[in-house]
Coordinates of C-alpha atoms in Angstrom, one line a residue:
X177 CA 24.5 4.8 14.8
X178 CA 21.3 3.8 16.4
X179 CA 17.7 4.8 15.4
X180 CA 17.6 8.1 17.8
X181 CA 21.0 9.4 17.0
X182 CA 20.0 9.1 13.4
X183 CA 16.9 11.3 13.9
X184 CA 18.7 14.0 16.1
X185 CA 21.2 13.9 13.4
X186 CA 18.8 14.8 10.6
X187 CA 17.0 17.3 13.2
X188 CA 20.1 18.9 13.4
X189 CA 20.4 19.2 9.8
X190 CA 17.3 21.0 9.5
X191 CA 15.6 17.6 7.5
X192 CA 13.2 16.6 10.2
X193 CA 11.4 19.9 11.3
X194 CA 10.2 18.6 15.0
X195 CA 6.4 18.7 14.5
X196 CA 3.2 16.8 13.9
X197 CA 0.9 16.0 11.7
X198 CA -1.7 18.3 13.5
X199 CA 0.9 21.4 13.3
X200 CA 1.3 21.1 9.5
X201 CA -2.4 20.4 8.8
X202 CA -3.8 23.5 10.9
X203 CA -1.0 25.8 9.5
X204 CA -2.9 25.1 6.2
X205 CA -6.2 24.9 7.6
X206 CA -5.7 29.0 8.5
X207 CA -4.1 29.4 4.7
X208 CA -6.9 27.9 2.6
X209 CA -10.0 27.7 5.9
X210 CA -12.5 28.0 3.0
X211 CA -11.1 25.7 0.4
X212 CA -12.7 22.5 -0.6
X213 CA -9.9 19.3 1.7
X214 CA -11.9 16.5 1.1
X215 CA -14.9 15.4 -1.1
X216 CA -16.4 12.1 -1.3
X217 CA -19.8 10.7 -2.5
X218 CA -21.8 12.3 0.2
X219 CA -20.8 15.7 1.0
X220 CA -18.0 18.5 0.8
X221 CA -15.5 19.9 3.9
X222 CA -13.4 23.0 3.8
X223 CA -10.0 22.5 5.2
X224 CA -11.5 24.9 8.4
X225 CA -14.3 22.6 8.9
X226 CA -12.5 19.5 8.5
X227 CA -10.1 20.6 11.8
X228 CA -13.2 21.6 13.4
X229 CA -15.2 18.0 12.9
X230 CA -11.4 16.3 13.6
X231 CA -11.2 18.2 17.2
X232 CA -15.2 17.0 17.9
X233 CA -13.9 13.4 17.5
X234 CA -10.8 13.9 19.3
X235 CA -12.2 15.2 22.7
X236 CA -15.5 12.5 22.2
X237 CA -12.2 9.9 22.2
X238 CA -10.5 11.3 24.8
X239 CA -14.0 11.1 27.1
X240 CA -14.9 7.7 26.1
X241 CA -11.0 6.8 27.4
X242 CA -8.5 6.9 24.5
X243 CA -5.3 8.2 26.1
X244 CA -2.1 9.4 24.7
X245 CA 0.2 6.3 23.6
X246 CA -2.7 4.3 23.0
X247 CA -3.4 2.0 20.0
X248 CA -6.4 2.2 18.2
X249 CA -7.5 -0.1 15.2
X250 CA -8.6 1.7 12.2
X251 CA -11.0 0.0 9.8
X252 CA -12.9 2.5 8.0
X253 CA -13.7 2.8 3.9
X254 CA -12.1 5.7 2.0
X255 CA -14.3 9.0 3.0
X256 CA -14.5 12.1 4.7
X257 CA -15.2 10.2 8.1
X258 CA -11.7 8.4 7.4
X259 CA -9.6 11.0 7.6
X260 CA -11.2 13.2 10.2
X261 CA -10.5 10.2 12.7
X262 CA -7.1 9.4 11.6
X263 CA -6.4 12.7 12.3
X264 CA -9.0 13.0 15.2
X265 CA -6.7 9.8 16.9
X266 CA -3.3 11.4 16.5
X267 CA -4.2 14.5 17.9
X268 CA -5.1 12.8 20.9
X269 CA -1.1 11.1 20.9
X270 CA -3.0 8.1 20.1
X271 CA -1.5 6.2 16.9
X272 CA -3.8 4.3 15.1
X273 CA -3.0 0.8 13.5
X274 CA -4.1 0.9 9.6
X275 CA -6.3 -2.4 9.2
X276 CA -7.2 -3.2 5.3
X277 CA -11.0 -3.7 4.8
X278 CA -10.3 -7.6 4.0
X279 CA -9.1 -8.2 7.3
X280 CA -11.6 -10.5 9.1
X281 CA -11.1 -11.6 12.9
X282 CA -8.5 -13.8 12.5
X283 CA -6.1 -10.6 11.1
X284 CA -7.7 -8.0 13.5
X285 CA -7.5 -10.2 16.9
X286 CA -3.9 -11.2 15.8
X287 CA -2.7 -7.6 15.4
X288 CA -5.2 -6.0 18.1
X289 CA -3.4 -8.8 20.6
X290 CA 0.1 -7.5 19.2
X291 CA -0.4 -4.4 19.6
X292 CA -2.7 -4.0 23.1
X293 CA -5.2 -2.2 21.2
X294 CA -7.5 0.1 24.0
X295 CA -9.9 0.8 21.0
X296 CA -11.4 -0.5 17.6
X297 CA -13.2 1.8 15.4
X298 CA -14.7 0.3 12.5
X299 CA -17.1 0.8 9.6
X300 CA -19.5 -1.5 7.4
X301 CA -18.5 -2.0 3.7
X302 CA -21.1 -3.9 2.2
X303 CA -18.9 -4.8 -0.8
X304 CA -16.3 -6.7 1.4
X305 CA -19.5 -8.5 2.5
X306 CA -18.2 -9.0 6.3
X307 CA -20.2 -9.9 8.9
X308 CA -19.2 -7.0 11.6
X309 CA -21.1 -7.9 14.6
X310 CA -19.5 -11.0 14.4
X311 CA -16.0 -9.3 13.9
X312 CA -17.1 -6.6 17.4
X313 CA -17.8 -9.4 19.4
X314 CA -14.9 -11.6 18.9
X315 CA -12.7 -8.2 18.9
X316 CA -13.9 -7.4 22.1
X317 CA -13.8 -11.5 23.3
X318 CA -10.2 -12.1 21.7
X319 CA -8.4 -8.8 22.7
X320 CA -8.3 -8.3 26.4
X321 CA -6.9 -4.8 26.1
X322 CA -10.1 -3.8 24.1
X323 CA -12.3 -1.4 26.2
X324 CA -14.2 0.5 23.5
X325 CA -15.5 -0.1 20.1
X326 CA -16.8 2.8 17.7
X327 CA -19.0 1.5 15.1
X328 CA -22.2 2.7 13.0
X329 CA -25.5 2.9 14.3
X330 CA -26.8 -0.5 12.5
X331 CA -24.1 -2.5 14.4
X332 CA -25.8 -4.2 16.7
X333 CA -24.6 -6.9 19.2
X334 CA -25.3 -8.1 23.2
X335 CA -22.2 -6.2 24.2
X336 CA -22.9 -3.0 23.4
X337 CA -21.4 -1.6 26.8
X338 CA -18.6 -1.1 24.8
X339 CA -20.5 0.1 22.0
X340 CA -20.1 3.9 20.6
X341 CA -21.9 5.1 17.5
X342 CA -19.6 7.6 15.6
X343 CA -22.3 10.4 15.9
X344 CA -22.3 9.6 19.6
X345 CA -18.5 10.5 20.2
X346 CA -18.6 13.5 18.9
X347 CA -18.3 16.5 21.4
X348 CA -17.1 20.2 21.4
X349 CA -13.8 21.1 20.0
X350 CA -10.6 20.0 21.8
X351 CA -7.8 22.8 21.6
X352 CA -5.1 20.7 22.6
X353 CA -2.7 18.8 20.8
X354 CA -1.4 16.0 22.6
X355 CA 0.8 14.7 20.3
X356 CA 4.8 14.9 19.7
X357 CA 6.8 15.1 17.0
X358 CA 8.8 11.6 18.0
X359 CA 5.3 9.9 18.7
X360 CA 3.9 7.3 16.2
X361 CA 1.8 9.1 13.8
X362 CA 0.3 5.5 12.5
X363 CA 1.2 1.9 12.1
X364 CA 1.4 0.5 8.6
X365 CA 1.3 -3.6 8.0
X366 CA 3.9 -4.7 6.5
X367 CA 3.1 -7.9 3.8
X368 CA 2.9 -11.7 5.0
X369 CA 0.3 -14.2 7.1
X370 CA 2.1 -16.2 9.1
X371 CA 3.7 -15.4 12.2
X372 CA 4.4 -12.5 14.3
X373 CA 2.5 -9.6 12.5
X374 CA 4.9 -6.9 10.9
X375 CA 3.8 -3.8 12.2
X376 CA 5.2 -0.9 11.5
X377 CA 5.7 2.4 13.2
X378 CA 6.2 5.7 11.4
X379 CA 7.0 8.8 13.6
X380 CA 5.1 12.0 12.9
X381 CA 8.2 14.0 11.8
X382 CA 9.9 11.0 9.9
X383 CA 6.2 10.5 7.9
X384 CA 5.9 14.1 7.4
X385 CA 9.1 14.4 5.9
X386 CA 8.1 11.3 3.7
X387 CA 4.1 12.7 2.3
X388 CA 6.1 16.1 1.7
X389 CA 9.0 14.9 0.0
X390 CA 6.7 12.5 -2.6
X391 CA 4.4 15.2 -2.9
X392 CA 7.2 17.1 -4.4
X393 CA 8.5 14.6 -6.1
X394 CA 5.1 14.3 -8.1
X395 CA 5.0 18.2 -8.3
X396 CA 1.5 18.1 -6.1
X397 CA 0.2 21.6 -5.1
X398 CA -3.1 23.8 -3.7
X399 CA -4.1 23.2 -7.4
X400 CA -3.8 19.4 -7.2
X401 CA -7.1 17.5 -7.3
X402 CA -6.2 14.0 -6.2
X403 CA -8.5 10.7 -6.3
X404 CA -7.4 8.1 -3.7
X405 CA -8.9 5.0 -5.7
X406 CA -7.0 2.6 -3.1
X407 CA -7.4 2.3 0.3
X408 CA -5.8 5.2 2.1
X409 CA -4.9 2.6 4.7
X410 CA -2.0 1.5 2.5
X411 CA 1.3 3.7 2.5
X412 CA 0.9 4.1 -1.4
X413 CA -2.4 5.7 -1.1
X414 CA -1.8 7.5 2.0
X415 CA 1.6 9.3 2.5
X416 CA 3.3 8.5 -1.4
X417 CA 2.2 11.6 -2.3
X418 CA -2.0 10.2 -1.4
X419 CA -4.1 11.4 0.7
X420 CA -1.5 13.2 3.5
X421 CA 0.4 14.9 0.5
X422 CA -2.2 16.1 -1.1
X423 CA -3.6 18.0 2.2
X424 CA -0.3 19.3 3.7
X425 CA 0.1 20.7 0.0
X426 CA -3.2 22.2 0.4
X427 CA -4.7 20.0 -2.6
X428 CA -8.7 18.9 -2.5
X429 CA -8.8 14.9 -1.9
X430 CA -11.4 13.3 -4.0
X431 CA -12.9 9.7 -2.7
X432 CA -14.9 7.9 -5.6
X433 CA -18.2 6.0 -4.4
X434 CA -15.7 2.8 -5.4
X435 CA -13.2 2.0 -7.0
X436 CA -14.9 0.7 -9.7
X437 CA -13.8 2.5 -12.9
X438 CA -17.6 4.0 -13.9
X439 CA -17.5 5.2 -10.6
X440 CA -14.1 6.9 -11.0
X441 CA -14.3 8.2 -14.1
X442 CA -17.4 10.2 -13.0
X443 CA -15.1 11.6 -10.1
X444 CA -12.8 12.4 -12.1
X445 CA -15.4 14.6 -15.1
X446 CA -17.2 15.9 -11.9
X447 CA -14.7 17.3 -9.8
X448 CA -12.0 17.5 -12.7
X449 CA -9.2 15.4 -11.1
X450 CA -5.6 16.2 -11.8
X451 CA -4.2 13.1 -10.6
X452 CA -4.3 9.8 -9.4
X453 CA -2.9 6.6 -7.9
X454 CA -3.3 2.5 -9.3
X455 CA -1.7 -0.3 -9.7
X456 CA -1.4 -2.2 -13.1
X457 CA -4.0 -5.0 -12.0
X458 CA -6.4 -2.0 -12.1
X459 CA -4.6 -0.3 -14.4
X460 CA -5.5 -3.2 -17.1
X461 CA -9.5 -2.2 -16.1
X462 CA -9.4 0.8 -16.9
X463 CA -7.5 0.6 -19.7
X464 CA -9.8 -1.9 -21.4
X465 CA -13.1 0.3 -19.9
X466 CA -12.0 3.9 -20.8
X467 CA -13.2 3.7 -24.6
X468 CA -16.6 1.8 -23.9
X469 CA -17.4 4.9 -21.4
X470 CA -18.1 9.4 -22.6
X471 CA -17.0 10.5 -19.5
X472 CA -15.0 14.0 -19.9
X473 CA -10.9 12.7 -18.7
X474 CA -9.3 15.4 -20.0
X475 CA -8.5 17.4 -16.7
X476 CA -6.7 14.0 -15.7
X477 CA -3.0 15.2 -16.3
X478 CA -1.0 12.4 -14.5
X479 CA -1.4 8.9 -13.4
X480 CA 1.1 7.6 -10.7
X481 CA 1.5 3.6 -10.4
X482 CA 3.0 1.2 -8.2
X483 CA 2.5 -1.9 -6.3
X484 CA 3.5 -4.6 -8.5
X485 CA 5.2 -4.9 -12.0
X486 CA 4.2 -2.7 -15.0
X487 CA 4.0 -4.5 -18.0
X488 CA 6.0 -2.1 -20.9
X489 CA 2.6 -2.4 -23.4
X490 CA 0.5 -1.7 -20.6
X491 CA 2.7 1.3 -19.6
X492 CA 2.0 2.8 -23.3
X493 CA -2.2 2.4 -23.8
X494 CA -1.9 4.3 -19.8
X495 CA 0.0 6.9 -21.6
X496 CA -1.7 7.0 -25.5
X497 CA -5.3 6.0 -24.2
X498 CA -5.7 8.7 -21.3
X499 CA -3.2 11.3 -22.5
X500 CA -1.2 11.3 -19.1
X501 CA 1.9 11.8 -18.3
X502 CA 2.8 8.4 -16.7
X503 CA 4.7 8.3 -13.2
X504 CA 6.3 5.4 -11.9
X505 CA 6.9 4.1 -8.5
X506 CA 8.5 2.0 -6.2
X507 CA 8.4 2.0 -2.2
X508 CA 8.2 0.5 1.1
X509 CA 6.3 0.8 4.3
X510 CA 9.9 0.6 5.9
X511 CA 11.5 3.0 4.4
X512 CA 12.8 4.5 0.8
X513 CA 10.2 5.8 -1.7
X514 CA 11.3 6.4 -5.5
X515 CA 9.6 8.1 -8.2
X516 CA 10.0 8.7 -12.3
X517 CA 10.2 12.5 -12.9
X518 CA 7.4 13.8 -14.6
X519 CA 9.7 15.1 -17.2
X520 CA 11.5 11.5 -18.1
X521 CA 10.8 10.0 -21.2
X522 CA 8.7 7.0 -22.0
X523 CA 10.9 4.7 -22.1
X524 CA 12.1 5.8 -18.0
X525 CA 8.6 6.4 -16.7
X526 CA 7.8 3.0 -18.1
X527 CA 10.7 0.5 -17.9
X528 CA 12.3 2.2 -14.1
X529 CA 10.6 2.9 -11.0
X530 CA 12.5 6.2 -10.8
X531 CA 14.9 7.6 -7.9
X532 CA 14.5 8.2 -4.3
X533 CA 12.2 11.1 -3.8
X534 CA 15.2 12.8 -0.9
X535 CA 18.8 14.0 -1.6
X536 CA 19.3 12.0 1.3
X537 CA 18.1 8.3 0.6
X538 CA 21.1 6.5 0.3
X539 CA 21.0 3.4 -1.8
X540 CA 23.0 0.5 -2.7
X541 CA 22.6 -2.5 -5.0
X542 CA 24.9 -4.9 -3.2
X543 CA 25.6 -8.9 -3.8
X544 CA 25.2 -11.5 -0.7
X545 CA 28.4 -10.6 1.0
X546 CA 26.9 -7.1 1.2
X547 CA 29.3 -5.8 -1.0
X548 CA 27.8 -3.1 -3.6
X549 CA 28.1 -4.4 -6.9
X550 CA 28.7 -2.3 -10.5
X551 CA 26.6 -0.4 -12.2
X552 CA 23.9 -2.2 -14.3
X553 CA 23.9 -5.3 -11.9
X554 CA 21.8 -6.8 -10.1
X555 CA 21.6 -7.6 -6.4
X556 CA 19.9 -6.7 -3.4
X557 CA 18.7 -3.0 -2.6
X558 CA 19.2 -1.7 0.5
X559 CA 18.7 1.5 1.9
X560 CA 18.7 4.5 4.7
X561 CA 17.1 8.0 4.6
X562 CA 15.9 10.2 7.1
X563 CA 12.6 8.4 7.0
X564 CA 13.7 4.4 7.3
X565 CA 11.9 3.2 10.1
X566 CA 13.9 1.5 13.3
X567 CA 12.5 -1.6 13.1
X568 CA 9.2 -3.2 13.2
X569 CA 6.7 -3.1 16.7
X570 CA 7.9 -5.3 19.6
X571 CA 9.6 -8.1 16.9
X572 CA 13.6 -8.1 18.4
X573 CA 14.3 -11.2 16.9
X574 CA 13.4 -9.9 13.4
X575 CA 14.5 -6.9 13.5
X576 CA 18.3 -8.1 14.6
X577 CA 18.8 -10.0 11.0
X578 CA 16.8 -6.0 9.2
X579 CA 19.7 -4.0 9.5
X580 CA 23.7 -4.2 7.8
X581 CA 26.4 -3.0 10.3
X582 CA 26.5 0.4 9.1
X583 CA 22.8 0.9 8.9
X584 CA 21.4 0.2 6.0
X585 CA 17.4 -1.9 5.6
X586 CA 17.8 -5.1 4.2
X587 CA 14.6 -4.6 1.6
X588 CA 14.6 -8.2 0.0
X589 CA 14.2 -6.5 -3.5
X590 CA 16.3 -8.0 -6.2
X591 CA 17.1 -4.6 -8.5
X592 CA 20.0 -2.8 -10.4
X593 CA 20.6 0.5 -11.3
X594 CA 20.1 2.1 -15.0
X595 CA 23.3 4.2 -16.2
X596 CA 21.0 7.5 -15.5
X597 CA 21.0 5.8 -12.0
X598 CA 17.2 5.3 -12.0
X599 CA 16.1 1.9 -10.0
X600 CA 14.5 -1.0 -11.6
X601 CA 13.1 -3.6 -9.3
X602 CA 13.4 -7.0 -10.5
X603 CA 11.2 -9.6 -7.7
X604 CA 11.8 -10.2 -4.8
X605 CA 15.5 -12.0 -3.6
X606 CA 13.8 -14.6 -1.5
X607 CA 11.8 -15.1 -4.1
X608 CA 13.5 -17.3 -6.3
X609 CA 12.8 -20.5 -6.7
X610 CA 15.7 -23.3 -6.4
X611 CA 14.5 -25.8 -8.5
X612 CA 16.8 -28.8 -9.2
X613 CA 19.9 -26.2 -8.7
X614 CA 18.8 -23.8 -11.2
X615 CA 17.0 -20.7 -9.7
X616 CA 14.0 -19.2 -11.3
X617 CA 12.4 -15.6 -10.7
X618 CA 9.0 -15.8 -10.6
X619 CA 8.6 -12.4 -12.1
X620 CA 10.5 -13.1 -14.9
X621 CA 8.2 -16.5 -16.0
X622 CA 5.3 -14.4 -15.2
X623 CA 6.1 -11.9 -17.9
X624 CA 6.6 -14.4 -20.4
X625 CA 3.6 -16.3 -19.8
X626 CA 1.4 -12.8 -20.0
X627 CA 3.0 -12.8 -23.4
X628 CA 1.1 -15.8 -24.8
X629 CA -2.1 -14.7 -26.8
X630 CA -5.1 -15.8 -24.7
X631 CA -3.7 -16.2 -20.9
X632 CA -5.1 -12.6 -19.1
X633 CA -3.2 -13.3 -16.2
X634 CA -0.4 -15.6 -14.8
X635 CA 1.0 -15.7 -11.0
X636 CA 4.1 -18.3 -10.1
X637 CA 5.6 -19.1 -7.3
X638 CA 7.5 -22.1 -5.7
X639 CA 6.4 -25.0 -3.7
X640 CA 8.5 -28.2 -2.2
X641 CA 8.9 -31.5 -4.6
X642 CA 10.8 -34.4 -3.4
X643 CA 12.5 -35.1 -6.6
X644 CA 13.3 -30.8 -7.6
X645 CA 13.8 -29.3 -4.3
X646 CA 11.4 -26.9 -5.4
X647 CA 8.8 -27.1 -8.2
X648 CA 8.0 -24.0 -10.6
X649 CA 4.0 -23.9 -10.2
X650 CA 1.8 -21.2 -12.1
X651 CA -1.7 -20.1 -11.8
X652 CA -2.9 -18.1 -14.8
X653 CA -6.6 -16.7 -15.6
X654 CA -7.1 -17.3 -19.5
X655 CA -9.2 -15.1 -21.9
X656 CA -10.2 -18.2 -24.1
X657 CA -8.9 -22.5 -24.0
X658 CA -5.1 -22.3 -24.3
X659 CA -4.0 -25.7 -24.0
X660 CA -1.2 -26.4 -21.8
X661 CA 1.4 -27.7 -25.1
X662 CA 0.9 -24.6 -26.6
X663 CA 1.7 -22.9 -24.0
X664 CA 5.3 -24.6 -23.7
X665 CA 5.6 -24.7 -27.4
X666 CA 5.3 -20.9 -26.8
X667 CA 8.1 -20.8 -24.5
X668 CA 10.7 -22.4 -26.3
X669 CA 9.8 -20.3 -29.2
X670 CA 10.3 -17.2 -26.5
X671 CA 14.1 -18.9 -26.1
X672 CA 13.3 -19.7 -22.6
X673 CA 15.4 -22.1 -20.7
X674 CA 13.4 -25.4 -20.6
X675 CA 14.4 -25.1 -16.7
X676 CA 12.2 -21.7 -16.0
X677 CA 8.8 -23.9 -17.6
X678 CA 5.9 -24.3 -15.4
X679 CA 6.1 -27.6 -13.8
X680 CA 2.2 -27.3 -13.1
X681 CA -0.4 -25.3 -14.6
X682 CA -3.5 -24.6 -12.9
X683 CA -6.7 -22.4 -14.7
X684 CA -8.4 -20.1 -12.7
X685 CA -11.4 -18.0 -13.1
X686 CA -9.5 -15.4 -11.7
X687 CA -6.4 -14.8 -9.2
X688 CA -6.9 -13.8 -5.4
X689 CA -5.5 -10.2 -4.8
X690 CA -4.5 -8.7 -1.2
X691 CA -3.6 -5.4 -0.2
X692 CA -2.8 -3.0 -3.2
X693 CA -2.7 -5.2 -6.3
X694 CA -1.0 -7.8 -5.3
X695 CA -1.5 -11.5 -5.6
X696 CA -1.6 -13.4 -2.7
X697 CA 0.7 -16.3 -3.7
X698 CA -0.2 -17.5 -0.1
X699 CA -3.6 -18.3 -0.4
X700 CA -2.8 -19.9 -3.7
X701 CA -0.5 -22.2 -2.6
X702 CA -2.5 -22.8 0.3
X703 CA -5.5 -24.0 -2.1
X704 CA -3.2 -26.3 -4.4
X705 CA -2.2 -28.2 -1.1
X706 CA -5.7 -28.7 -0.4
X707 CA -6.4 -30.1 -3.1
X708 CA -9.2 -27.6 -4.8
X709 CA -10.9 -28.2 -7.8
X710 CA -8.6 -26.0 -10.0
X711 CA -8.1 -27.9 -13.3
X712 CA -4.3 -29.3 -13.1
X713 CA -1.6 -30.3 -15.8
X714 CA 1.5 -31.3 -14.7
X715 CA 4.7 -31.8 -17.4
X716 CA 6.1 -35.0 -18.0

């Protein structure tokens, strides 16, 4: 069954409900026109006028040239402006293309090329510290589709033909909806650096189904208060229950000045939040912050995490030290999203990422011939629901090795299923490292070395070696000197394999982190092979 038929088969079921974004958000607009949507540092919008300021952007778009089917780069900072033209751009039929605010030219003129962007709108974060009329110009240079750039007022450059100020699009309100319920509502990125970009499409009916399902999942209603620490442009943050969830459940969407955790602990004593999203390597912040600061918490009543690996004592000072209950998750830009249950017990909501949020995610934990294995062991997961994407944007060759025969997305994940059938993810399949014949999982070396008094943080990953194949190569962040024999000493005391050691150590002053918590192995690998100046040991 191809990607279509599988939609008209769920439409014809009565899971995907034919409509778009902009019919579910003005259906709640006209239920709660006077209730607080969104609220970030500067100001406060009721859901009636936050359709009215979205319909001034969209026809001030729609003059200045942006068409249905077009592409638009989005990269904006969390805030009120953010989601009036995300929403401002679909209603249009336009789809805009989620850039992260560490994207610099190289990432935007390799995804605005991919995708034949007509339009970049971007705004200045002075903590990423990017140099933006740098980034315009080569935009409009690089990407010969580009014919209009939105940007603030203090943007300046020599081609400013092209050059819109966000207060100057705005126009009177545009009635009109141009989008459909098949169109692409937005295009995540998927994770990696090299290569064809992995963009991915989600469909306004398929993403709606997605936000509402996870938003009830995580029991989010009109009496949710969310605060989107991470960037909305993430799928987490956005549509797992985030930012969408929150308003087509008719919550109020709270966007800290930061996320630093002073600035969201205010948020969350001044507009008593009722929920929130992290990921541990924040998680561990806040967690060591939260005593040193008399900010009133107590209207915080669940904390939802994701992203990367939870460490089990972690999982309990979230739990004991803001008197949460403590929801787990696990999920892809591609497809399936699981959660905990807000009723599981500790032990679930900290050791499993949970089940799939839909009766009709289908799931398997299958070995390399595909075939699913038993309960309680581990192999590949792979998956199909009624909102799996097709496949990623204009990559055939990739997407022919995505899919098994009868359907299901190859996710990559290495997991197994608990005898409650909750999933716990274990790294990533490709992931292992073949060293001398034995394989290692990063993951698993990373948790013991976190273990060691004194070493904060620890990242491993492979890289080639003549004589091993592969070499086992970990970069750890250390609270005080932890020299490199204890460290092994304290593995084989562990019981670890002597073939799962560290074959080089490197000390950092801290780890590199992309996207939404996670460490980007790439850059650190890249750095060892150019020889930094990161203190090395190597085992004998």
């Amino acid at each position: 069954m191809n990607f279509e038929d599988s939609l008209q088969e769920y439409e014809n079921i009565g899971i995907l409900k034919k409509n778009t974004f902009l019919d579910e958000l003005e259906q709640i607009c006209n239920k709660y026109p006077d209730k607080y949507a969104v609220i970030d540092t500067f100001e406060k919008i009721s859901y009636k006028k936050l359709y009215c300021e979205i319909s001034k952007y969209a026809k001030g778009l729609k003059n200045k040239g942006v068409n249905k089917g077009d592409k638009v780069l989005l990269q904006m900072k969390n805030g009120i402006r953010y989601v009036e033209i995300l929403f401002a751009v679909m209603k249009i039929g336009a789809s805009p293309v989620l850039l992260l605010q560490e994207h610099r030219n190289y990432e935007v003129t390799r995804i605005g090329r991919a995708v034949e962007a007509s339009a970049l709108i971007v705004e200045k974060n002075e903590i990423e510290n990017v140099d933006y009329d740098n980034l315009i110009e080569q935009s409009v240079k690089d990407i010969s589709s580009l014919k209009l750039v939105i940007a603030e007022e203090n943007v300046t450059n020599s081609i400013d033909r092209k050059i819109a100020t966000f207060d100057e699009i705005k126009d009177e309100e545009m009635q009109e909806n141009y989008c459909e319920y098949r169109d692409v509502a937005v295009f995540l990125l998927s994770g990696g650096t090299t290569g064809t970009p992995k963009i991915i499409p989600k469909l306004h009916e398929t993403y709606i189904y997605n936000a509402k399902a996870a938003a009830k999942k995580c029991e989010f209603s009109c009496e949710t208060t969310y605060m989107a620490v991470l960037s909305a442009s993430h799928d987490l943050a956005l549509a797992n229950p985030g930012v969408l969830g929150t308003l087509l459940s008719g919550g109020t969407v709270v966007f800290p000045q930061t996320a630093a955790f002073d600035d969201a602990f205010e948020a969350i004593e001044k507009y008593k939040v009722t929920a929130t999203c992290i990921v541990p390597a924040l998680a561990t912040v806040w967690v060591n912050a939260v005593e040193l600061y008399d900010n009133d918490l107590s209207s915080l009543k669940q904390i939802i995490i994701g992203a990367s690996k939870l460490d089990y004592d972690l999982g309990k000072k979230i739990i004991e030290k803001f008197d949460v209950c403590l929801q787990q998750g696990y999920g892809l830009g591609e497809g399936v999203t699981c959660f905990t249950d807000l009723n599981d017990n500790e032990e679930v909501a900290i050791r499993t990422q949970g089940k799939p949020i839909s009766e009709y995610d289908e799931i398997k934990i299958v070995n390399s011939k595909y075939t699913e294995v038993a309960q309680g062991e581990e192999g590949e997961l792979i998956e199909k629901g009624p909102y799996t994407f097709g496949g990623y944007y204009e990559n055939e060759q990739l997407n022919s090795e995505l899919f098994t025969e009868d359907g299901f997305f190859k996710t990559g994940d290495k997991a197994k299923k608990d005898s409650s059938g909750n999933i716990i993810i274990l790294g990533r399949v490709r992931e292992q490292i073949n060293r001398a014949g034995e394989n290692v999982l990063p993951d698993e070396v990373e948790t013991y070395l976190r273990k060691i008094s004194g070493i904060k943080e620890a990242s491993v990953f492979g890289m080639l070696d003549e004589r091993l194949g592969e070499k086992t190569v970990a970069c750890i962040v250390v609270e005080h000197s932890v020299d490199k024999k204890e460290i092994y000493i304290k593995l084989r005391e562990m019981g670890i394999a002597t073939y799962k050691f560290p074959d080089e150590i490197h000390y950092l002053s801290k780890l590199p982190y992309k996207n939404i918590g996670k460490i980007d192995k790439e850059l650190l690998k890249t750095q060892i092979e150019q020889e930094t100046s990161y203190e090395k040991s190597t085992i004998n």
